């Protein structure tokens, strides 16, 4: 590959050093940097015979540009790569010192009489009764409602998650709801109100609705209503997002606001910015990643991704004016990872850096 013999030997030494260093620090040398094609090229430098690399599963690549950069570095010289690797090591060590633990399963249930129950601390079993409705906590930590008699329509309950919390509830009709961080779900203990199964949502929730043709299920936010009979869908109604996003996985839903109503199909998303509703195609895997315990950030706006991260780790993100507006995030990582692991992956792009100070994360170029 290289014509100068002396330089060729030094190139190999530097490449080996960088590869071994990255492998020892990260667990696997190609976890962040090099796809299979680049590793085949490197293998040819070290050996006279090519090495066959078996197809690899989809891995974390939070910013694919790093793979391109690594390929260029391998061709043009490894010195820059070694410098970046050592520079990133210093940043990683700094982040780890001020690390933040991930969020957890937890929520607060407020009963009709104002009593608050911290579900994280509550023991399993019956928690309360609300006019013919039994409320309990299951062995796996899920909140359960069971109708045991008439009544409960005027008994309003609210399930609330703080930043860094998520929770699941089985409603009286058998429907399942998941709440993301910094969200709330308000409903009557019997769920039925004015002939509908009705809930009010702030923040973000995912719903799997039990079929009941006689009682439509209605999710109300500050700016719209979503009406279904039986389906799977997600509603993102965070006030710091540009629009309320209703995304459909199964069935069909009607999204209505003061500007009109729209029916959406699986794989579609209704975006309500207050002025009107626009229906677009969406990748539902990226929409419900939080319910599955992941951050799926493929082609997600960087600041949108950081808002998701901020809610889960209960942090404030502060941007330096040097950070570009048009950055996109890539890849996925588990929400059970510590904050430093998430930021470390992003830093490998070379596009931004982070500094953690208490509950604040500073972003700069």
Tab-separated table of C-alpha atoms in Angstrom, residues 5-359:
chain	number	residue	atom	x	y	z
A	5	UNK	CA	9.633	1.082	3.385
A	6	UNK	CA	10.675	3.037	6.476
A	7	UNK	CA	7.443	4.985	6.519
A	8	UNK	CA	5.501	1.812	5.878
A	9	UNK	CA	6.939	0.179	9.011
A	10	UNK	CA	6.227	3.256	11.145
A	11	UNK	CA	2.700	3.425	9.724
A	12	UNK	CA	2.093	-0.158	10.796
A	13	UNK	CA	3.444	0.516	14.284
A	14	UNK	CA	1.226	3.550	14.744
A	15	UNK	CA	-1.796	1.723	13.385
A	16	UNK	CA	-1.188	-1.185	15.743
A	17	UNK	CA	-0.770	1.196	18.702
A	18	UNK	CA	-4.015	3.004	17.931
A	19	UNK	CA	-5.902	-0.240	17.398
A	20	UNK	CA	-4.634	-1.806	20.636
A	21	UNK	CA	-5.264	1.362	22.632
A	22	UNK	CA	-8.821	1.711	21.339
A	23	UNK	CA	-9.527	-1.969	21.954
A	24	UNK	CA	-8.312	-1.822	25.553
A	25	UNK	CA	-10.255	1.347	26.355
A	26	UNK	CA	-13.506	0.659	24.549
A	27	UNK	CA	-13.734	-3.135	24.624
A	28	UNK	CA	-13.639	-3.551	20.847
A	29	UNK	CA	-11.632	-1.612	18.321
A	30	UNK	CA	-14.301	-1.233	15.690
A	31	UNK	CA	-17.159	-0.412	18.058
A	32	UNK	CA	-17.161	3.267	17.184
A	33	UNK	CA	-14.845	3.815	14.246
A	34	UNK	CA	-14.331	1.303	11.502
A	35	UNK	CA	-16.868	-0.672	9.457
A	36	UNK	CA	-16.004	-4.039	7.966
A	37	UNK	CA	-14.605	-2.683	4.702
A	38	UNK	CA	-12.086	-0.477	6.514
A	39	UNK	CA	-10.988	-3.312	8.774
A	40	UNK	CA	-10.402	-5.495	5.700
A	41	UNK	CA	-8.199	-2.741	4.285
A	42	UNK	CA	-6.217	-2.512	7.542
A	43	UNK	CA	-5.900	-6.283	7.679
A	44	UNK	CA	-4.259	-6.218	4.249
A	45	UNK	CA	-1.617	-3.833	5.575
A	46	UNK	CA	-0.603	-6.260	8.328
A	47	UNK	CA	-0.893	-9.516	6.416
A	48	UNK	CA	0.019	-10.716	2.995
A	49	UNK	CA	-3.269	-12.575	2.696
A	50	UNK	CA	-6.624	-10.818	3.059
A	51	UNK	CA	-8.673	-11.581	6.146
A	52	UNK	CA	-12.314	-12.488	5.654
A	53	UNK	CA	-14.596	-10.441	7.884
A	54	UNK	CA	-18.011	-11.959	8.507
A	55	UNK	CA	-21.065	-9.707	8.233
A	56	UNK	CA	-21.574	-7.831	11.498
A	57	UNK	CA	-24.834	-6.857	13.174
A	58	UNK	CA	-26.020	-3.281	13.319
A	59	UNK	CA	-23.935	-1.452	15.906
A	60	UNK	CA	-23.870	1.911	17.608
A	61	UNK	CA	-22.838	4.624	15.170
A	62	UNK	CA	-24.118	7.792	16.745
A	63	UNK	CA	-22.457	9.869	14.042
A	64	UNK	CA	-21.596	7.983	10.817
A	65	UNK	CA	-19.288	10.802	9.763
A	66	UNK	CA	-16.730	9.365	12.191
A	67	UNK	CA	-16.566	6.181	10.101
A	68	UNK	CA	-15.834	8.265	7.010
A	69	UNK	CA	-13.256	10.281	8.912
A	70	UNK	CA	-11.615	7.103	10.151
A	71	UNK	CA	-11.423	5.704	6.626
A	72	UNK	CA	-9.736	8.880	5.372
A	73	UNK	CA	-7.354	8.804	8.333
A	74	UNK	CA	-6.382	5.225	7.536
A	75	UNK	CA	-5.457	6.209	3.983
A	76	UNK	CA	-3.829	9.604	4.638
A	77	UNK	CA	-2.068	8.786	7.904
A	78	UNK	CA	-2.897	7.541	11.372
A	79	UNK	CA	-1.221	10.348	13.314
A	80	UNK	CA	-4.349	12.501	13.434
A	81	UNK	CA	-6.446	9.542	14.567
A	82	UNK	CA	-4.054	8.830	17.427
A	83	UNK	CA	-4.172	12.472	18.516
A	84	UNK	CA	-7.981	12.499	18.462
A	85	UNK	CA	-8.099	9.202	20.319
A	86	UNK	CA	-5.881	10.505	23.111
A	87	UNK	CA	-7.696	13.846	23.185
A	88	UNK	CA	-11.043	12.058	23.489
A	89	UNK	CA	-9.621	9.879	26.265
A	90	UNK	CA	-8.992	13.000	28.330
A	91	UNK	CA	-12.545	14.240	27.718
A	92	UNK	CA	-13.984	10.816	28.552
A	93	UNK	CA	-12.132	10.736	31.863
A	94	UNK	CA	-13.424	14.222	32.676
A	95	UNK	CA	-17.017	13.213	31.871
A	96	UNK	CA	-16.769	10.067	33.993
A	97	UNK	CA	-15.719	12.048	37.073
A	98	UNK	CA	-18.966	14.066	36.903
A	99	UNK	CA	-21.191	11.223	35.690
A	100	UNK	CA	-24.989	11.098	35.968
A	101	UNK	CA	-26.950	7.880	36.471
A	102	UNK	CA	-29.775	7.022	34.039
A	103	UNK	CA	-33.453	7.423	34.904
A	104	UNK	CA	-35.502	4.691	36.538
A	105	UNK	CA	-38.993	3.227	36.782
A	106	UNK	CA	-40.977	5.501	39.058
A	107	UNK	CA	-44.025	7.762	39.282
A	108	UNK	CA	-46.438	9.449	41.690
A	109	UNK	CA	-50.123	8.559	41.785
A	110	UNK	CA	-52.478	11.289	43.029
A	111	UNK	CA	-55.874	9.976	44.146
A	112	UNK	CA	-59.206	11.819	44.029
A	113	UNK	CA	-58.889	12.846	47.689
A	114	UNK	CA	-55.487	14.429	47.048
A	115	UNK	CA	-53.446	11.624	48.596
A	116	UNK	CA	-50.130	11.064	46.810
A	117	UNK	CA	-48.549	7.630	46.525
A	118	UNK	CA	-44.889	7.313	45.524
A	119	UNK	CA	-45.052	4.161	43.433
A	120	UNK	CA	-41.318	3.505	43.612
A	121	UNK	CA	-41.559	3.090	47.387
A	122	UNK	CA	-45.020	1.501	47.525
A	123	UNK	CA	-45.229	-2.207	48.350
A	124	UNK	CA	-46.821	-4.586	45.879
A	125	UNK	CA	-50.521	-5.307	46.263
A	126	UNK	CA	-53.577	-3.119	46.812
A	127	UNK	CA	-52.887	0.591	47.071
A	128	UNK	CA	-56.393	2.077	47.253
A	129	UNK	CA	-60.059	1.781	46.304
A	130	UNK	CA	-61.935	4.472	44.408
A	131	UNK	CA	-65.753	3.936	44.282
A	132	UNK	CA	-65.862	0.441	42.825
A	133	UNK	CA	-62.339	0.461	41.400
A	134	UNK	CA	-59.408	-1.420	42.938
A	135	UNK	CA	-55.960	0.119	42.413
A	136	UNK	CA	-52.908	-2.067	42.973
A	137	UNK	CA	-49.244	-2.467	42.146
A	138	UNK	CA	-48.146	-5.676	40.452
A	139	UNK	CA	-45.031	-7.714	41.204
A	140	UNK	CA	-43.284	-6.212	38.168
A	141	UNK	CA	-44.087	-2.675	39.331
A	142	UNK	CA	-46.993	-1.953	36.982
A	143	UNK	CA	-49.980	0.096	38.174
A	144	UNK	CA	-53.233	-1.861	37.770
A	145	UNK	CA	-56.870	-0.741	37.786
A	146	UNK	CA	-59.655	-3.264	38.228
A	147	UNK	CA	-63.368	-2.407	38.164
A	148	UNK	CA	-65.168	-4.230	40.996
A	149	UNK	CA	-68.496	-2.367	40.907
A	150	UNK	CA	-70.340	0.703	39.669
A	151	UNK	CA	-69.079	4.251	40.128
A	152	UNK	CA	-65.698	5.874	39.938
A	153	UNK	CA	-66.573	8.238	37.083
A	154	UNK	CA	-66.134	11.313	39.263
A	155	UNK	CA	-62.994	10.029	41.001
A	156	UNK	CA	-60.097	11.640	39.130
A	157	UNK	CA	-56.621	10.117	39.349
A	158	UNK	CA	-53.356	11.518	37.987
A	159	UNK	CA	-50.216	9.514	37.281
A	160	UNK	CA	-47.134	11.750	37.082
A	161	UNK	CA	-43.499	11.074	36.165
A	162	UNK	CA	-40.700	13.498	36.937
A	163	UNK	CA	-37.561	13.998	34.867
A	164	UNK	CA	-35.680	10.706	34.963
A	165	UNK	CA	-38.778	8.552	35.525
A	166	UNK	CA	-40.982	6.290	33.392
A	167	UNK	CA	-43.992	4.148	34.291
A	168	UNK	CA	-46.604	1.744	32.917
A	169	UNK	CA	-50.277	1.514	33.846
A	170	UNK	CA	-53.026	-0.946	32.928
A	171	UNK	CA	-56.280	0.977	32.782
A	172	UNK	CA	-59.683	-0.449	33.870
A	173	UNK	CA	-60.606	-1.494	30.292
A	174	UNK	CA	-57.378	-3.466	29.882
A	175	UNK	CA	-55.642	-0.794	27.777
A	176	UNK	CA	-51.941	-0.279	28.460
A	177	UNK	CA	-50.262	3.114	28.742
A	178	UNK	CA	-46.590	3.987	29.158
A	179	UNK	CA	-45.470	7.412	30.374
A	180	UNK	CA	-42.132	8.887	29.402
A	181	UNK	CA	-40.182	11.229	31.668
A	182	UNK	CA	-41.725	14.561	32.731
A	183	UNK	CA	-45.259	13.475	31.773
A	184	UNK	CA	-48.687	13.011	33.323
A	185	UNK	CA	-51.877	11.091	32.623
A	186	UNK	CA	-55.194	12.176	34.180
A	187	UNK	CA	-58.319	9.987	34.059
A	188	UNK	CA	-61.336	8.889	36.093
A	189	UNK	CA	-60.834	5.770	38.176
A	190	UNK	CA	-63.426	3.947	36.047
A	191	UNK	CA	-61.953	5.482	32.854
A	192	UNK	CA	-65.451	6.113	31.413
A	193	UNK	CA	-66.510	9.735	31.093
A	194	UNK	CA	-69.481	10.951	29.031
A	195	UNK	CA	-69.613	7.609	27.220
A	196	UNK	CA	-65.954	7.692	26.201
A	197	UNK	CA	-62.811	6.199	27.667
A	198	UNK	CA	-61.007	9.487	28.277
A	199	UNK	CA	-57.523	10.494	29.454
A	200	UNK	CA	-55.608	13.782	29.457
A	201	UNK	CA	-51.914	13.728	28.613
A	202	UNK	CA	-49.016	16.100	29.158
A	203	UNK	CA	-45.533	15.153	27.985
A	204	UNK	CA	-45.307	11.836	26.125
A	205	UNK	CA	-47.255	8.604	26.282
A	206	UNK	CA	-47.506	5.364	24.311
A	207	UNK	CA	-50.854	3.543	24.225
A	208	UNK	CA	-52.036	0.045	23.343
A	209	UNK	CA	-55.817	0.325	23.379
A	210	UNK	CA	-58.205	-2.548	24.066
A	211	UNK	CA	-61.012	-2.724	21.478
A	212	UNK	CA	-64.430	-1.421	22.558
A	213	UNK	CA	-66.705	-0.235	19.738
A	214	UNK	CA	-69.211	1.206	22.193
A	215	UNK	CA	-66.700	3.403	23.998
A	216	UNK	CA	-64.118	5.259	21.870
A	217	UNK	CA	-60.790	5.941	23.572
A	218	UNK	CA	-59.876	9.632	23.591
A	219	UNK	CA	-56.474	11.109	24.460
A	220	UNK	CA	-56.690	14.839	25.042
A	221	UNK	CA	-53.720	17.228	25.127
A	222	UNK	CA	-53.633	21.004	25.456
A	223	UNK	CA	-54.144	21.521	21.709
A	224	UNK	CA	-55.830	18.405	20.281
A	225	UNK	CA	-57.761	15.179	20.733
A	226	UNK	CA	-56.894	11.708	19.457
A	227	UNK	CA	-59.825	9.307	19.072
A	228	UNK	CA	-59.448	5.551	18.570
A	229	UNK	CA	-61.395	2.304	18.997
A	230	UNK	CA	-58.470	-0.100	19.391
A	231	UNK	CA	-54.929	0.560	18.236
A	232	UNK	CA	-51.261	1.262	19.115
A	233	UNK	CA	-50.019	4.837	18.965
A	234	UNK	CA	-47.700	7.401	20.550
A	235	UNK	CA	-48.373	11.029	21.462
A	236	UNK	CA	-45.503	13.458	22.094
A	237	UNK	CA	-46.946	16.647	23.591
A	238	UNK	CA	-43.933	18.171	25.333
A	239	UNK	CA	-44.298	21.945	25.464
A	240	UNK	CA	-40.661	22.507	24.466
A	241	UNK	CA	-41.168	20.722	21.132
A	242	UNK	CA	-42.265	22.601	18.003
A	243	UNK	CA	-45.402	20.478	17.480
A	244	UNK	CA	-47.520	17.784	19.088
A	245	UNK	CA	-46.617	14.566	17.276
A	246	UNK	CA	-49.132	11.706	17.071
A	247	UNK	CA	-47.613	8.561	15.540
A	248	UNK	CA	-49.507	5.409	14.600
A	249	UNK	CA	-48.163	1.856	14.776
A	250	UNK	CA	-51.373	-0.169	14.296
A	251	UNK	CA	-55.003	0.499	13.360
A	252	UNK	CA	-56.215	4.027	12.636
A	253	UNK	CA	-56.757	7.171	14.683
A	254	UNK	CA	-58.450	10.511	14.191
A	255	UNK	CA	-56.515	13.581	15.266
A	256	UNK	CA	-58.590	16.727	15.673
A	257	UNK	CA	-57.956	20.312	16.724
A	258	UNK	CA	-59.528	23.719	16.193
A	259	UNK	CA	-58.114	23.693	12.657
A	260	UNK	CA	-59.805	20.434	11.592
A	261	UNK	CA	-59.511	16.643	11.777
A	262	UNK	CA	-57.246	14.100	10.052
A	263	UNK	CA	-57.212	10.307	9.913
A	264	UNK	CA	-53.763	8.731	9.961
A	265	UNK	CA	-52.573	5.246	9.012
A	266	UNK	CA	-49.778	3.036	10.396
A	267	UNK	CA	-46.370	4.581	9.719
A	268	UNK	CA	-47.814	8.093	9.594
A	269	UNK	CA	-47.444	10.976	12.001
A	270	UNK	CA	-49.733	13.962	12.561
A	271	UNK	CA	-47.827	17.134	13.466
A	272	UNK	CA	-49.906	19.828	15.144
A	273	UNK	CA	-48.065	23.130	15.549
A	274	UNK	CA	-51.126	25.039	16.720
A	275	UNK	CA	-51.767	26.594	13.328
A	276	UNK	CA	-52.753	23.335	11.624
A	277	UNK	CA	-52.136	19.596	11.347
A	278	UNK	CA	-49.727	18.124	8.810
A	279	UNK	CA	-49.556	14.365	8.147
A	280	UNK	CA	-46.133	12.916	7.259
A	281	UNK	CA	-44.433	9.523	7.077
A	282	UNK	CA	-42.376	8.559	10.120
A	283	UNK	CA	-40.043	5.867	11.404
A	284	UNK	CA	-42.019	4.479	14.329
A	285	UNK	CA	-38.945	2.743	15.761
A	286	UNK	CA	-37.454	6.156	16.452
A	287	UNK	CA	-40.735	7.353	17.959
A	288	UNK	CA	-41.216	4.579	20.543
A	289	UNK	CA	-37.534	3.985	21.332
A	290	UNK	CA	-38.037	5.313	24.860
A	291	UNK	CA	-40.704	2.683	25.624
A	292	UNK	CA	-38.238	-0.037	24.603
A	293	UNK	CA	-35.482	1.413	26.801
A	294	UNK	CA	-33.380	2.931	24.023
A	295	UNK	CA	-32.304	6.173	22.422
A	296	UNK	CA	-32.761	5.707	18.663
A	297	UNK	CA	-31.190	8.863	17.248
A	298	UNK	CA	-30.818	8.031	13.557
A	299	UNK	CA	-31.104	11.283	11.596
A	300	UNK	CA	-32.645	13.056	14.601
A	301	UNK	CA	-31.985	16.776	15.013
A	302	UNK	CA	-29.150	17.148	17.521
A	303	UNK	CA	-31.004	19.532	19.817
A	304	UNK	CA	-34.102	17.330	19.726
A	305	UNK	CA	-31.912	14.382	20.721
A	306	UNK	CA	-30.375	16.393	23.553
A	307	UNK	CA	-33.832	17.303	24.878
A	308	UNK	CA	-34.654	13.574	25.040
A	309	UNK	CA	-31.409	12.955	26.876
A	310	UNK	CA	-31.989	15.907	29.236
A	311	UNK	CA	-35.412	14.645	30.336
A	312	UNK	CA	-34.139	11.156	31.061
A	313	UNK	CA	-31.032	12.193	32.986
A	314	UNK	CA	-32.724	15.216	34.601
A	315	UNK	CA	-30.099	17.659	33.376
A	316	UNK	CA	-29.974	21.105	31.821
A	317	UNK	CA	-28.172	21.490	28.485
A	318	UNK	CA	-26.325	24.755	27.823
A	319	UNK	CA	-25.081	25.447	24.275
A	320	UNK	CA	-22.062	27.528	23.393
A	321	UNK	CA	-22.643	29.872	20.460
A	322	UNK	CA	-20.026	27.912	18.490
A	323	UNK	CA	-22.327	24.849	18.211
A	324	UNK	CA	-23.952	24.687	14.735
A	325	UNK	CA	-27.732	24.589	14.416
A	326	UNK	CA	-27.926	21.962	11.662
A	327	UNK	CA	-26.346	18.911	13.279
A	328	UNK	CA	-28.038	15.513	13.105
A	329	UNK	CA	-27.553	12.645	15.520
A	330	UNK	CA	-27.145	9.012	14.437
A	331	UNK	CA	-27.272	5.543	15.950
A	332	UNK	CA	-28.749	4.091	19.118
A	333	UNK	CA	-27.749	3.407	22.705
A	334	UNK	CA	-29.499	1.940	25.734
A	335	UNK	CA	-31.257	4.324	28.117
A	336	UNK	CA	-29.754	2.289	30.956
A	337	UNK	CA	-26.305	3.678	30.084
A	338	UNK	CA	-24.751	6.352	32.245
A	339	UNK	CA	-24.736	9.865	30.844
A	340	UNK	CA	-20.984	9.803	30.199
A	341	UNK	CA	-21.398	6.806	27.870
A	342	UNK	CA	-23.978	8.653	25.775
A	343	UNK	CA	-21.902	11.829	25.592
A	344	UNK	CA	-18.750	9.831	24.862
A	345	UNK	CA	-20.320	8.359	21.739
A	346	UNK	CA	-21.403	11.777	20.537
A	347	UNK	CA	-17.953	13.242	21.204
A	348	UNK	CA	-16.407	10.597	18.923
A	349	UNK	CA	-17.892	12.540	16.023
A	350	UNK	CA	-15.414	15.325	16.609
A	351	UNK	CA	-18.232	17.807	15.985
A	352	UNK	CA	-19.074	18.696	19.584
A	353	UNK	CA	-17.644	18.293	23.073
A	354	UNK	CA	-19.250	18.254	26.494
A	355	UNK	CA	-18.486	19.356	30.011
A	356	UNK	CA	-20.579	18.169	32.983
A	357	UNK	CA	-20.924	20.458	35.980
A	358	UNK	CA	-23.423	19.087	38.479
A	359	UNK	CA	-26.791	18.891	36.713
